[in-house]
Short mmCIF file of C-alpha atoms in Angstrom, two decimals:
data_model
loop_
_atom_site.label_atom_id
_atom_site.label_comp_id
_atom_site.label_asym_id
_atom_site.label_seq_id
_atom_site.Cartn_x
_atom_site.Cartn_y
_atom_site.Cartn_z
CA MET A 1 -5.72 -52.27 -75.44
CA GLY A 2 -2.74 -54.56 -75.81
CA SER A 3 -2.29 -57.43 -78.23
CA MET A 4 -2.22 -60.36 -75.85
CA ASN A 5 -3.11 -63.10 -78.30
CA GLY A 6 -1.56 -61.60 -81.44
CA SER A 7 -4.96 -60.94 -82.95
CA LYS A 8 -5.12 -58.19 -85.56
CA THR A 9 -8.22 -56.74 -83.91
CA ASP A 10 -6.46 -56.44 -80.53
CA GLU A 11 -3.89 -53.94 -81.77
CA TYR A 12 -4.05 -50.42 -80.37
CA VAL A 13 -6.35 -48.08 -82.29
CA ARG A 14 -5.98 -44.30 -82.58
CA LEU A 15 -7.95 -41.78 -84.59
CA LEU A 16 -6.58 -38.41 -85.66
CA GLY A 17 -9.45 -36.01 -86.26
CA ALA A 18 -11.11 -32.66 -85.72
CA TRP A 19 -14.52 -32.30 -84.12
CA PRO A 20 -16.28 -30.24 -86.88
CA SER A 21 -15.30 -32.64 -89.68
CA PRO A 22 -18.15 -34.76 -91.12
CA PHE A 23 -15.50 -37.12 -92.49
CA VAL A 24 -14.05 -37.73 -89.03
CA LEU A 25 -17.59 -38.26 -87.76
CA ARG A 26 -18.03 -41.13 -90.23
CA THR A 27 -15.05 -42.92 -88.75
CA ARG A 28 -16.21 -42.43 -85.17
CA ILE A 29 -19.69 -43.77 -85.94
CA ALA A 30 -18.22 -46.84 -87.65
CA LEU A 31 -15.93 -47.54 -84.69
CA ASN A 32 -18.86 -47.12 -82.28
CA LEU A 33 -21.05 -49.46 -84.34
CA LYS A 34 -18.34 -52.12 -84.16
CA ARG A 35 -17.73 -51.41 -80.45
CA VAL A 36 -14.04 -50.75 -81.04
CA ALA A 37 -12.09 -49.13 -78.21
CA TYR A 38 -9.91 -46.34 -79.57
CA GLU A 39 -8.02 -43.22 -78.57
CA TYR A 40 -9.29 -40.04 -80.18
CA LEU A 41 -6.66 -37.37 -80.82
CA GLU A 42 -8.00 -33.92 -81.68
CA GLU A 43 -5.87 -32.11 -84.27
CA GLU A 44 -6.58 -28.39 -84.05
CA ASP A 45 -4.18 -27.35 -86.82
CA THR A 46 -4.23 -30.17 -89.34
CA LEU A 47 -2.22 -28.27 -91.95
CA ASN A 48 0.77 -28.00 -89.62
CA SER A 49 0.29 -31.12 -87.52
CA GLU A 50 3.38 -33.29 -87.40
CA SER A 51 1.24 -36.39 -86.88
CA VAL A 52 -0.97 -35.64 -89.89
CA LEU A 53 2.03 -34.90 -92.11
CA ASN A 54 3.70 -38.10 -90.90
CA TYR A 55 0.74 -40.45 -91.36
CA ASN A 56 -0.82 -38.82 -94.43
CA PRO A 57 2.01 -37.15 -96.37
CA VAL A 58 0.11 -37.34 -99.68
CA HIS A 59 -3.13 -35.48 -98.87
CA LYS A 60 -2.22 -34.08 -95.43
CA GLN A 61 -5.83 -34.56 -94.30
CA ILE A 62 -7.85 -36.14 -91.55
CA PRO A 63 -9.32 -38.54 -90.60
CA ILE A 64 -6.44 -40.96 -90.14
CA LEU A 65 -7.06 -44.27 -88.38
CA ILE A 66 -3.92 -45.83 -86.94
CA HIS A 67 -4.33 -49.55 -86.27
CA GLY A 68 -1.23 -50.77 -84.52
CA ASN A 69 1.35 -48.83 -86.52
CA LYS A 70 -0.56 -48.91 -89.82
CA PRO A 71 -2.31 -45.72 -90.99
CA ILE A 72 -5.58 -45.96 -92.94
CA ARG A 73 -6.69 -42.78 -94.73
CA GLU A 74 -9.84 -41.34 -96.36
CA SER A 75 -13.15 -41.61 -94.51
CA LEU A 76 -15.03 -44.09 -96.71
CA ASN A 77 -11.93 -46.24 -97.03
CA ILE A 78 -11.62 -46.24 -93.23
CA VAL A 79 -15.28 -47.19 -92.75
CA MET A 80 -14.82 -50.16 -95.10
CA TYR A 81 -11.64 -51.16 -93.28
CA VAL A 82 -13.40 -51.03 -89.90
CA ASP A 83 -16.26 -53.15 -91.26
CA GLU A 84 -13.92 -55.79 -92.65
CA THR A 85 -11.55 -55.87 -89.67
CA TRP A 86 -13.94 -56.04 -86.71
CA LEU A 87 -16.78 -58.55 -86.83
CA SER A 88 -18.31 -57.29 -83.58
CA GLY A 89 -21.47 -55.26 -84.02
CA PRO A 90 -23.72 -55.17 -87.09
CA PRO A 91 -22.27 -55.24 -90.61
CA ILE A 92 -21.92 -51.81 -92.19
CA LEU A 93 -21.76 -52.89 -95.82
CA PRO A 94 -24.24 -55.42 -97.27
CA SER A 95 -23.03 -58.98 -97.90
CA ASP A 96 -24.50 -59.11 -101.42
CA PRO A 97 -21.95 -57.84 -104.01
CA PHE A 98 -24.56 -55.84 -105.94
CA ASP A 99 -25.93 -54.19 -102.81
CA ARG A 100 -22.37 -53.35 -101.74
CA ALA A 101 -21.71 -51.72 -105.11
CA VAL A 102 -24.94 -49.70 -104.78
CA ALA A 103 -23.96 -48.50 -101.30
CA ARG A 104 -20.49 -47.45 -102.46
CA PHE A 105 -22.00 -45.65 -105.47
CA TRP A 106 -24.30 -43.53 -103.32
CA ASP A 107 -21.61 -42.59 -100.83
CA VAL A 108 -19.42 -41.36 -103.68
CA TYR A 109 -22.43 -39.43 -105.01
CA ILE A 110 -22.96 -37.85 -101.58
CA ASP A 111 -19.36 -36.64 -101.49
CA GLU A 112 -19.17 -35.48 -105.12
CA HIS A 113 -22.57 -33.79 -105.32
CA CYS A 114 -24.19 -33.20 -101.91
CA PHE A 115 -21.10 -32.14 -99.98
CA THR A 116 -19.82 -29.99 -102.82
CA SER A 117 -23.26 -28.33 -103.00
CA ILE A 118 -23.17 -27.63 -99.25
CA ASN A 119 -19.81 -25.97 -99.73
CA GLY A 120 -21.16 -24.19 -102.80
CA VAL A 121 -23.91 -22.54 -100.77
CA ALA A 122 -21.43 -21.55 -98.06
CA ILE A 123 -18.83 -19.95 -100.34
CA ALA A 124 -21.16 -18.45 -102.98
CA LYS A 125 -19.94 -15.03 -104.05
CA ASP A 126 -23.36 -13.59 -104.83
CA GLU A 127 -27.07 -14.33 -104.59
CA ASP A 128 -27.34 -15.92 -108.05
CA GLU A 129 -24.49 -18.31 -107.30
CA ARG A 130 -26.06 -19.14 -103.93
CA LYS A 131 -29.46 -19.83 -105.48
CA ALA A 132 -27.88 -22.18 -108.03
CA ALA A 133 -26.06 -24.09 -105.28
CA ILE A 134 -29.25 -24.31 -103.19
CA ALA A 135 -31.17 -25.68 -106.19
CA LYS A 136 -28.50 -28.32 -106.77
CA LEU A 137 -28.56 -29.30 -103.10
CA GLU A 138 -32.35 -29.62 -103.20
CA GLN A 139 -32.00 -31.94 -106.20
CA CYS A 140 -29.56 -34.05 -104.20
CA MET A 141 -32.08 -34.33 -101.35
CA ALA A 142 -34.87 -35.35 -103.73
CA LEU A 143 -32.69 -38.06 -105.24
CA LEU A 144 -31.60 -39.33 -101.82
CA GLU A 145 -35.25 -39.46 -100.77
CA GLU A 146 -35.91 -41.84 -103.67
CA THR A 147 -32.80 -43.81 -102.78
CA PHE A 148 -33.89 -44.13 -99.17
CA GLN A 149 -37.28 -45.54 -100.20
CA GLU A 150 -35.56 -48.08 -102.46
CA CYS A 151 -32.75 -49.14 -100.14
CA SER A 152 -34.61 -49.17 -96.82
CA LYS A 153 -37.48 -51.31 -98.16
CA GLY A 154 -39.79 -49.83 -95.54
CA ARG A 155 -37.33 -50.17 -92.68
CA GLY A 156 -35.68 -47.48 -90.59
CA PHE A 157 -32.35 -46.92 -92.32
CA PHE A 158 -30.73 -46.99 -95.73
CA GLY A 159 -29.01 -50.13 -94.44
CA GLY A 160 -32.30 -51.74 -93.37
CA GLU A 161 -32.81 -52.45 -89.69
CA ASN A 162 -29.56 -50.79 -88.68
CA ILE A 163 -27.19 -48.05 -89.79
CA GLY A 164 -25.27 -48.96 -92.93
CA PHE A 165 -22.72 -47.48 -95.32
CA ILE A 166 -25.06 -44.92 -96.92
CA ASP A 167 -26.44 -43.92 -93.51
CA ILE A 168 -22.94 -43.11 -92.29
CA GLY A 169 -21.99 -41.30 -95.49
CA PHE A 170 -25.07 -39.09 -95.58
CA GLY A 171 -25.69 -38.88 -91.83
CA SER A 172 -22.32 -37.22 -91.36
CA MET A 173 -23.62 -34.33 -93.50
CA LEU A 174 -26.66 -33.62 -91.31
CA GLY A 175 -24.78 -31.13 -89.14
CA PRO A 176 -23.59 -28.98 -92.06
CA LEU A 177 -27.10 -29.18 -93.55
CA LYS A 178 -28.65 -27.90 -90.33
CA VAL A 179 -26.15 -25.04 -90.24
CA LEU A 180 -27.14 -24.05 -93.79
CA GLU A 181 -30.82 -24.26 -92.86
CA LYS A 182 -30.26 -21.80 -90.02
CA PHE A 183 -28.56 -19.25 -92.26
CA THR A 184 -30.56 -19.62 -95.48
CA GLY A 185 -34.01 -20.34 -94.07
CA VAL A 186 -34.32 -23.24 -96.54
CA LYS A 187 -35.41 -26.61 -95.14
CA PHE A 188 -33.43 -29.12 -97.16
CA ILE A 189 -34.94 -32.06 -95.26
CA HIS A 190 -38.65 -31.38 -94.98
CA PRO A 191 -41.51 -33.56 -93.67
CA GLU A 192 -43.53 -32.93 -96.84
CA ASN A 193 -40.86 -32.89 -99.55
CA THR A 194 -38.59 -35.57 -98.10
CA PRO A 195 -40.67 -37.45 -95.50
CA GLY A 196 -38.47 -40.54 -95.56
CA LEU A 197 -35.30 -38.56 -94.90
CA PHE A 198 -37.03 -36.39 -92.31
CA HIS A 199 -37.92 -39.35 -90.07
CA TRP A 200 -34.69 -41.16 -90.90
CA ALA A 201 -32.68 -38.18 -89.63
CA ASP A 202 -34.41 -38.36 -86.24
CA ARG A 203 -33.62 -42.07 -85.97
CA PHE A 204 -30.02 -41.49 -87.05
CA TYR A 205 -29.44 -38.74 -84.47
CA ALA A 206 -30.91 -40.92 -81.71
CA HIS A 207 -28.82 -44.01 -82.52
CA GLU A 208 -26.46 -45.06 -79.73
CA ALA A 209 -23.46 -45.10 -82.10
CA VAL A 210 -24.19 -41.55 -83.30
CA LYS A 211 -25.54 -39.52 -80.38
CA PRO A 212 -22.31 -39.34 -78.31
CA VAL A 213 -20.16 -38.09 -81.22
CA MET A 214 -22.54 -35.85 -83.21
CA PRO A 215 -21.25 -32.24 -83.00
CA ASP A 216 -23.43 -29.64 -81.30
CA ILE A 217 -25.23 -27.57 -83.93
CA GLU A 218 -24.66 -24.23 -82.20
CA LYS A 219 -20.92 -24.96 -82.02
CA LEU A 220 -20.99 -25.80 -85.73
CA VAL A 221 -22.77 -22.51 -86.42
CA GLU A 222 -20.03 -20.56 -84.64
CA PHE A 223 -17.37 -22.59 -86.43
CA ALA A 224 -18.98 -21.80 -89.80
CA ARG A 225 -19.01 -18.08 -89.00
CA LEU A 226 -15.28 -18.18 -88.35
CA LYS A 227 -14.39 -20.40 -91.30
CA PHE A 228 -16.49 -18.90 -94.07
CA ASN A 229 -16.05 -15.17 -94.45
CA THR A 230 -19.11 -14.70 -96.66
CA SER A 231 -22.30 -12.72 -96.26
CA ILE A 232 -24.41 -15.81 -95.61
CA PHE A 233 -22.79 -16.29 -92.18
CA LYS A 234 -22.81 -12.66 -91.07
#
């Protein structure tokens, strides 16, 4: 993918990632939505990867998008960069400033509350701690159900007719949620309690930008067993 006309969007694109990461998944979905050709480089040992240390010396984390020779870091930051750089494909963020602010707010909420609650369930030291984390995660789902009804306005996605910023932020967490459901027996996305999210999840999984890059749930289950040495995964 050479830069024949000097266009910024024609520069070579690489993505450093790891297949189980929901944050890497966000980046891949955004690139697929924008129909961007890119080279995906799997980093098995991110803590000791020379490339990761070179391109992200501050946090030493993936994903890292390398556009030409310029590294872009942090998943939500990358998704916004992809949306602003490539005009091909549908917009990811809304054009209205207020709607954009709302979308950014909810993606931060998803990371600070939903993802931390998922981790909280996984690493809980005892049953009481696990129950508290499950209750917090259920509260997150209830709030996101309300948010979906408000943002979708009766359409298929948080972003309306197509996948948007909140869809990518939350959709990347569906795999970890399904893993927790298998081990806890709790249905966090339920057709009765969260009907909007329940049908949205089916549409999200089936989307052409998502389906090819969504990790296999059984592989995620085995990964979780290896990563989290707690009773919930034994």
